[in-house]
Amino acid sequence: MTEIQLQNHPGVTLVSARVEMAEEIYTVVDQDREHIGQFLPFVDQTEVVQDTLTYLESQLKISEPGKELIFTIQKAGQIIGMIELHHYSAMDRRAELGYWLTKAYTKQGIMTAAAKALCDYAFQVVGLHQIIVLADVENPGSNGVIRSAGFTYLTTHPDYSYRAGTYHDMNVYYRLANE
């Protein structure tokens, strides 16, 4: 199990996700469904604990030993969010960063610190060269987090994400290991 202490946030850590955490993760998402689901389509598709367990199992299968790709964000041992590297390509040494945080912990710099910490880990331990982020153009919080974490804006994909019966434009950001 990997634990990463977040800078300037005592007691807040990234903890590598395990299948045993599925019920707690599901409960956290379910209790803050309106906030988390505002910009993330997976929330509507997560109806029971088994949905969370199935997702965790699929993500954990692509992680190499000692090179975890999915983490919970914990404060004082309680899950308050998640951050992960998905669409991982070992051949191209790149992945896409995804994250969510419960409403009670937003606007405190936690997600920016988590994104910076996971990028450092991904570049130094996993050996990635590039990390990409897609952020809904209507989500100023996520766009701000990613810019503050050192990502560079690349482009906007029109009608890229389908959520709640509507297509949404997504800003694309990237960060390279040598930047």
PDB file of C-alpha atoms in Angstrom:
ATOM      1  CA  MET A   1       0.000   0.000   0.000  1.00  0.00           C
ATOM      2  CA  THR A   2       1.280   3.433  -0.952  1.00  0.00           C
ATOM      3  CA  GLU A   3       0.569   6.532   1.127  1.00  0.00           C
ATOM      4  CA  ILE A   4       1.508  10.047   0.040  1.00  0.00           C
ATOM      5  CA  GLN A   5       1.228  12.941   2.510  1.00  0.00           C
ATOM      6  CA  LEU A   6      -0.067  16.119   0.853  1.00  0.00           C
ATOM      7  CA  GLN A   7       2.079  19.223   1.229  1.00  0.00           C
ATOM      8  CA  ASN A   8       0.569  21.956   3.419  1.00  0.00           C
ATOM      9  CA  HIS A   9      -2.368  19.723   4.395  1.00  0.00           C
ATOM     10  CA  PRO A  10      -1.554  17.887   7.644  1.00  0.00           C
ATOM     11  CA  GLY A  11      -3.525  14.678   8.021  1.00  0.00           C
ATOM     12  CA  VAL A  12      -4.529  14.550   4.344  1.00  0.00           C
ATOM     13  CA  THR A  13      -3.035  11.652   2.388  1.00  0.00           C
ATOM     14  CA  LEU A  14      -3.353   9.790  -0.864  1.00  0.00           C
ATOM     15  CA  VAL A  15      -3.821   6.112  -0.037  1.00  0.00           C
ATOM     16  CA  SER A  16      -3.703   3.471  -2.760  1.00  0.00           C
ATOM     17  CA  ALA A  17      -7.207   2.140  -3.299  1.00  0.00           C
ATOM     18  CA  ARG A  18      -8.078  -1.448  -2.455  1.00  0.00           C
ATOM     19  CA  VAL A  19     -11.197  -3.511  -3.131  1.00  0.00           C
ATOM     20  CA  GLU A  20     -11.917  -3.520   0.613  1.00  0.00           C
ATOM     21  CA  MET A  21     -12.632   0.230   0.297  1.00  0.00           C
ATOM     22  CA  ALA A  22     -15.492  -0.215  -2.205  1.00  0.00           C
ATOM     23  CA  GLU A  23     -18.305   0.121   0.326  1.00  0.00           C
ATOM     24  CA  GLU A  24     -16.865   3.267   1.936  1.00  0.00           C
ATOM     25  CA  ILE A  25     -16.171   4.848  -1.474  1.00  0.00           C
ATOM     26  CA  TYR A  26     -19.705   4.050  -2.632  1.00  0.00           C
ATOM     27  CA  THR A  27     -21.185   5.538   0.559  1.00  0.00           C
ATOM     28  CA  VAL A  28     -19.163   8.757   0.209  1.00  0.00           C
ATOM     29  CA  VAL A  29     -20.263   9.163  -3.422  1.00  0.00           C
ATOM     30  CA  ASP A  30     -23.867   8.284  -2.621  1.00  0.00           C
ATOM     31  CA  GLN A  31     -24.063  10.816   0.223  1.00  0.00           C
ATOM     32  CA  ASP A  32     -22.680  13.620  -1.988  1.00  0.00           C
ATOM     33  CA  ARG A  33     -24.212  12.465  -5.263  1.00  0.00           C
ATOM     34  CA  GLU A  34     -25.530  15.893  -6.314  1.00  0.00           C
ATOM     35  CA  HIS A  35     -22.163  17.650  -5.926  1.00  0.00           C
ATOM     36  CA  ILE A  36     -19.916  14.896  -7.337  1.00  0.00           C
ATOM     37  CA  GLY A  37     -22.336  14.049 -10.155  1.00  0.00           C
ATOM     38  CA  GLN A  38     -22.640  17.636 -11.336  1.00  0.00           C
ATOM     39  CA  PHE A  39     -19.719  17.146 -13.750  1.00  0.00           C
ATOM     40  CA  LEU A  40     -18.930  13.417 -13.578  1.00  0.00           C
ATOM     41  CA  PRO A  41     -21.134  10.952 -15.482  1.00  0.00           C
ATOM     42  CA  PHE A  42     -19.943   7.893 -13.518  1.00  0.00           C
ATOM     43  CA  VAL A  43     -22.090   8.963 -10.554  1.00  0.00           C
ATOM     44  CA  ASP A  44     -25.366   8.233 -12.378  1.00  0.00           C
ATOM     45  CA  GLN A  45     -23.996   4.816 -13.361  1.00  0.00           C
ATOM     46  CA  THR A  46     -23.029   3.976  -9.765  1.00  0.00           C
ATOM     47  CA  GLU A  47     -26.202   2.556  -8.272  1.00  0.00           C
ATOM     48  CA  VAL A  48     -24.934  -0.100  -5.839  1.00  0.00           C
ATOM     49  CA  VAL A  49     -21.707  -1.010  -4.024  1.00  0.00           C
ATOM     50  CA  GLN A  50     -21.031  -3.709  -6.644  1.00  0.00           C
ATOM     51  CA  ASP A  51     -20.660  -0.961  -9.308  1.00  0.00           C
ATOM     52  CA  THR A  52     -17.852   0.625  -7.278  1.00  0.00           C
ATOM     53  CA  LEU A  53     -16.254  -2.752  -6.594  1.00  0.00           C
ATOM     54  CA  THR A  54     -16.316  -3.691 -10.290  1.00  0.00           C
ATOM     55  CA  TYR A  55     -14.671  -0.391 -11.233  1.00  0.00           C
ATOM     56  CA  LEU A  56     -11.972  -0.744  -8.561  1.00  0.00           C
ATOM     57  CA  GLU A  57     -11.198  -4.304  -9.674  1.00  0.00           C
ATOM     58  CA  SER A  58     -10.838  -3.206 -13.305  1.00  0.00           C
ATOM     59  CA  GLN A  59      -8.512  -0.325 -12.395  1.00  0.00           C
ATOM     60  CA  LEU A  60      -6.410  -2.399 -10.014  1.00  0.00           C
ATOM     61  CA  LYS A  61      -5.839  -5.046 -12.715  1.00  0.00           C
ATOM     62  CA  ILE A  62      -3.933  -2.562 -14.894  1.00  0.00           C
ATOM     63  CA  SER A  63      -1.669  -1.344 -12.083  1.00  0.00           C
ATOM     64  CA  GLU A  64       1.803  -2.829 -11.901  1.00  0.00           C
ATOM     65  CA  PRO A  65       3.054  -3.911  -8.453  1.00  0.00           C
ATOM     66  CA  GLY A  66       4.444  -0.876  -6.629  1.00  0.00           C
ATOM     67  CA  LYS A  67       3.060   1.474  -9.284  1.00  0.00           C
ATOM     68  CA  GLU A  68      -0.494   2.136  -8.168  1.00  0.00           C
ATOM     69  CA  LEU A  69      -2.758   4.184 -10.435  1.00  0.00           C
ATOM     70  CA  ILE A  70      -5.811   4.791  -8.220  1.00  0.00           C
ATOM     71  CA  PHE A  71      -5.870   6.482  -4.825  1.00  0.00           C
ATOM     72  CA  THR A  72      -8.349   7.577  -2.230  1.00  0.00           C
ATOM     73  CA  ILE A  73      -7.911  11.013  -0.711  1.00  0.00           C
ATOM     74  CA  GLN A  74      -8.210  10.640   3.047  1.00  0.00           C
ATOM     75  CA  LYS A  75      -8.385  13.082   5.916  1.00  0.00           C
ATOM     76  CA  ALA A  76      -7.799  11.595   9.346  1.00  0.00           C
ATOM     77  CA  GLY A  77      -8.372   8.129   7.853  1.00  0.00           C
ATOM     78  CA  GLN A  78     -11.751   8.954   6.251  1.00  0.00           C
ATOM     79  CA  ILE A  79     -12.223   8.945   2.471  1.00  0.00           C
ATOM     80  CA  ILE A  80     -13.074  12.436   1.181  1.00  0.00           C
ATOM     81  CA  GLY A  81     -12.311  11.909  -2.516  1.00  0.00           C
ATOM     82  CA  MET A  82     -10.410   9.994  -5.148  1.00  0.00           C
ATOM     83  CA  ILE A  83      -7.728  10.709  -7.714  1.00  0.00           C
ATOM     84  CA  GLU A  84      -6.524   8.330 -10.372  1.00  0.00           C
ATOM     85  CA  LEU A  85      -4.676   7.777 -13.589  1.00  0.00           C
ATOM     86  CA  HIS A  86      -6.910   6.109 -16.169  1.00  0.00           C
ATOM     87  CA  HIS A  87      -6.594   5.438 -19.905  1.00  0.00           C
ATOM     88  CA  TYR A  88      -3.074   4.336 -18.980  1.00  0.00           C
ATOM     89  CA  SER A  89      -0.701   3.486 -21.834  1.00  0.00           C
ATOM     90  CA  ALA A  90       2.529   1.825 -20.709  1.00  0.00           C
ATOM     91  CA  MET A  91       3.834   1.914 -24.278  1.00  0.00           C
ATOM     92  CA  ASP A  92       3.299   5.672 -24.685  1.00  0.00           C
ATOM     93  CA  ARG A  93       3.997   6.370 -20.997  1.00  0.00           C
ATOM     94  CA  ARG A  94       0.900   8.520 -20.603  1.00  0.00           C
ATOM     95  CA  ALA A  95      -2.376   8.541 -18.712  1.00  0.00           C
ATOM     96  CA  GLU A  96      -5.382  10.727 -18.043  1.00  0.00           C
ATOM     97  CA  LEU A  97      -5.907  12.228 -14.597  1.00  0.00           C
ATOM     98  CA  GLY A  98      -9.360  12.052 -13.033  1.00  0.00           C
ATOM     99  CA  TYR A  99     -10.501  13.191  -9.602  1.00  0.00           C
ATOM    100  CA  TRP A 100     -13.382  14.091  -7.327  1.00  0.00           C
ATOM    101  CA  LEU A 101     -13.696  15.561  -3.855  1.00  0.00           C
ATOM    102  CA  THR A 102     -16.681  15.816  -1.532  1.00  0.00           C
ATOM    103  CA  LYS A 103     -18.219  19.270  -1.298  1.00  0.00           C
ATOM    104  CA  ALA A 104     -17.206  19.773   2.350  1.00  0.00           C
ATOM    105  CA  TYR A 105     -13.507  19.724   1.358  1.00  0.00           C
ATOM    106  CA  THR A 106     -13.531  21.848  -1.793  1.00  0.00           C
ATOM    107  CA  LYS A 107     -11.932  25.310  -2.008  1.00  0.00           C
ATOM    108  CA  GLN A 108      -9.208  24.389   0.489  1.00  0.00           C
ATOM    109  CA  GLY A 109      -6.392  23.587  -1.949  1.00  0.00           C
ATOM    110  CA  ILE A 110      -6.642  19.868  -1.225  1.00  0.00           C
ATOM    111  CA  MET A 111      -7.292  18.797  -4.815  1.00  0.00           C
ATOM    112  CA  THR A 112      -4.523  21.002  -6.201  1.00  0.00           C
ATOM    113  CA  ALA A 113      -2.097  19.449  -3.696  1.00  0.00           C
ATOM    114  CA  ALA A 114      -3.399  15.963  -4.553  1.00  0.00           C
ATOM    115  CA  ALA A 115      -2.958  16.557  -8.296  1.00  0.00           C
ATOM    116  CA  LYS A 116       0.596  17.833  -7.800  1.00  0.00           C
ATOM    117  CA  ALA A 117       1.467  14.887  -5.547  1.00  0.00           C
ATOM    118  CA  LEU A 118       0.022  12.287  -7.914  1.00  0.00           C
ATOM    119  CA  CYS A 119       1.815  13.861 -10.892  1.00  0.00           C
ATOM    120  CA  ASP A 120       5.134  13.745  -9.022  1.00  0.00           C
ATOM    121  CA  TYR A 121       4.479  10.094  -8.161  1.00  0.00           C
ATOM    122  CA  ALA A 122       3.406   9.273 -11.738  1.00  0.00           C
ATOM    123  CA  PHE A 123       6.501  10.838 -13.272  1.00  0.00           C
ATOM    124  CA  GLN A 124       9.023   9.548 -10.707  1.00  0.00           C
ATOM    125  CA  VAL A 125       7.626   6.130  -9.742  1.00  0.00           C
ATOM    126  CA  VAL A 126       5.318   5.003 -12.549  1.00  0.00           C
ATOM    127  CA  GLY A 127       7.587   6.481 -15.217  1.00  0.00           C
ATOM    128  CA  LEU A 128       4.982   8.448 -17.137  1.00  0.00           C
ATOM    129  CA  HIS A 129       6.029  11.089 -19.648  1.00  0.00           C
ATOM    130  CA  GLN A 130       2.660  12.824 -20.114  1.00  0.00           C
ATOM    131  CA  ILE A 131      -0.531  13.307 -18.106  1.00  0.00           C
ATOM    132  CA  ILE A 132      -3.692  14.673 -19.699  1.00  0.00           C
ATOM    133  CA  VAL A 133      -6.765  16.141 -18.002  1.00  0.00           C
ATOM    134  CA  LEU A 134     -10.203  16.792 -19.455  1.00  0.00           C
ATOM    135  CA  ALA A 135     -12.167  19.440 -17.542  1.00  0.00           C
ATOM    136  CA  ASP A 136     -15.713  20.543 -18.322  1.00  0.00           C
ATOM    137  CA  VAL A 137     -15.644  24.151 -19.559  1.00  0.00           C
ATOM    138  CA  GLU A 138     -18.524  24.877 -17.155  1.00  0.00           C
ATOM    139  CA  ASN A 139     -16.517  23.672 -14.122  1.00  0.00           C
ATOM    140  CA  PRO A 140     -14.341  26.626 -13.030  1.00  0.00           C
ATOM    141  CA  GLY A 141     -13.175  24.764  -9.926  1.00  0.00           C
ATOM    142  CA  SER A 142     -11.686  21.862 -11.874  1.00  0.00           C
ATOM    143  CA  ASN A 143     -10.133  24.151 -14.480  1.00  0.00           C
ATOM    144  CA  GLY A 144      -8.571  26.220 -11.694  1.00  0.00           C
ATOM    145  CA  VAL A 145      -7.225  23.147  -9.896  1.00  0.00           C
ATOM    146  CA  ILE A 146      -5.524  21.840 -12.978  1.00  0.00           C
ATOM    147  CA  ARG A 147      -3.952  25.167 -13.954  1.00  0.00           C
ATOM    148  CA  SER A 148      -2.696  25.584 -10.370  1.00  0.00           C
ATOM    149  CA  ALA A 149      -1.216  22.078 -10.537  1.00  0.00           C
ATOM    150  CA  GLY A 150       1.052  23.125 -13.415  1.00  0.00           C
ATOM    151  CA  PHE A 151      -0.916  21.862 -16.406  1.00  0.00           C
ATOM    152  CA  THR A 152      -0.954  23.706 -19.735  1.00  0.00           C
ATOM    153  CA  TYR A 153      -4.162  24.333 -21.662  1.00  0.00           C
ATOM    154  CA  LEU A 154      -4.099  22.638 -25.081  1.00  0.00           C
ATOM    155  CA  THR A 155      -7.541  22.896 -26.691  1.00  0.00           C
ATOM    156  CA  THR A 156     -11.286  22.566 -26.185  1.00  0.00           C
ATOM    157  CA  HIS A 157     -13.150  19.530 -27.533  1.00  0.00           C
ATOM    158  CA  PRO A 158     -16.723  20.524 -28.448  1.00  0.00           C
ATOM    159  CA  ASP A 159     -19.536  18.171 -27.415  1.00  0.00           C
ATOM    160  CA  TYR A 160     -17.006  15.731 -25.976  1.00  0.00           C
ATOM    161  CA  SER A 161     -18.812  14.431 -22.891  1.00  0.00           C
ATOM    162  CA  TYR A 162     -22.422  13.271 -22.671  1.00  0.00           C
ATOM    163  CA  ARG A 163     -24.024  13.819 -19.279  1.00  0.00           C
ATOM    164  CA  ALA A 164     -27.595  14.301 -18.110  1.00  0.00           C
ATOM    165  CA  GLY A 165     -28.997  14.192 -21.647  1.00  0.00           C
ATOM    166  CA  THR A 166     -26.668  16.865 -23.029  1.00  0.00           C
ATOM    167  CA  TYR A 167     -23.249  17.110 -24.638  1.00  0.00           C
ATOM    168  CA  HIS A 168     -20.605  19.204 -22.883  1.00  0.00           C
ATOM    169  CA  ASP A 169     -17.432  20.859 -24.142  1.00  0.00           C
ATOM    170  CA  MET A 170     -14.223  19.763 -22.440  1.00  0.00           C
ATOM    171  CA  ASN A 171     -10.974  21.689 -21.991  1.00  0.00           C
ATOM    172  CA  VAL A 172      -7.865  19.574 -22.530  1.00  0.00           C
ATOM    173  CA  TYR A 173      -4.753  20.180 -20.429  1.00  0.00           C
ATOM    174  CA  TYR A 174      -1.406  18.384 -20.374  1.00  0.00           C
ATOM    175  CA  ARG A 175       1.707  18.188 -18.239  1.00  0.00           C
ATOM    176  CA  LEU A 176       5.006  16.634 -19.255  1.00  0.00           C
ATOM    177  CA  ALA A 177       7.532  14.971 -16.951  1.00  0.00           C
ATOM    178  CA  ASN A 178      10.301  17.373 -17.983  1.00  0.00           C
ATOM    179  CA  GLU A 179       8.316  20.540 -17.220  1.00  0.00           C
TER     180      GLU A 179
END
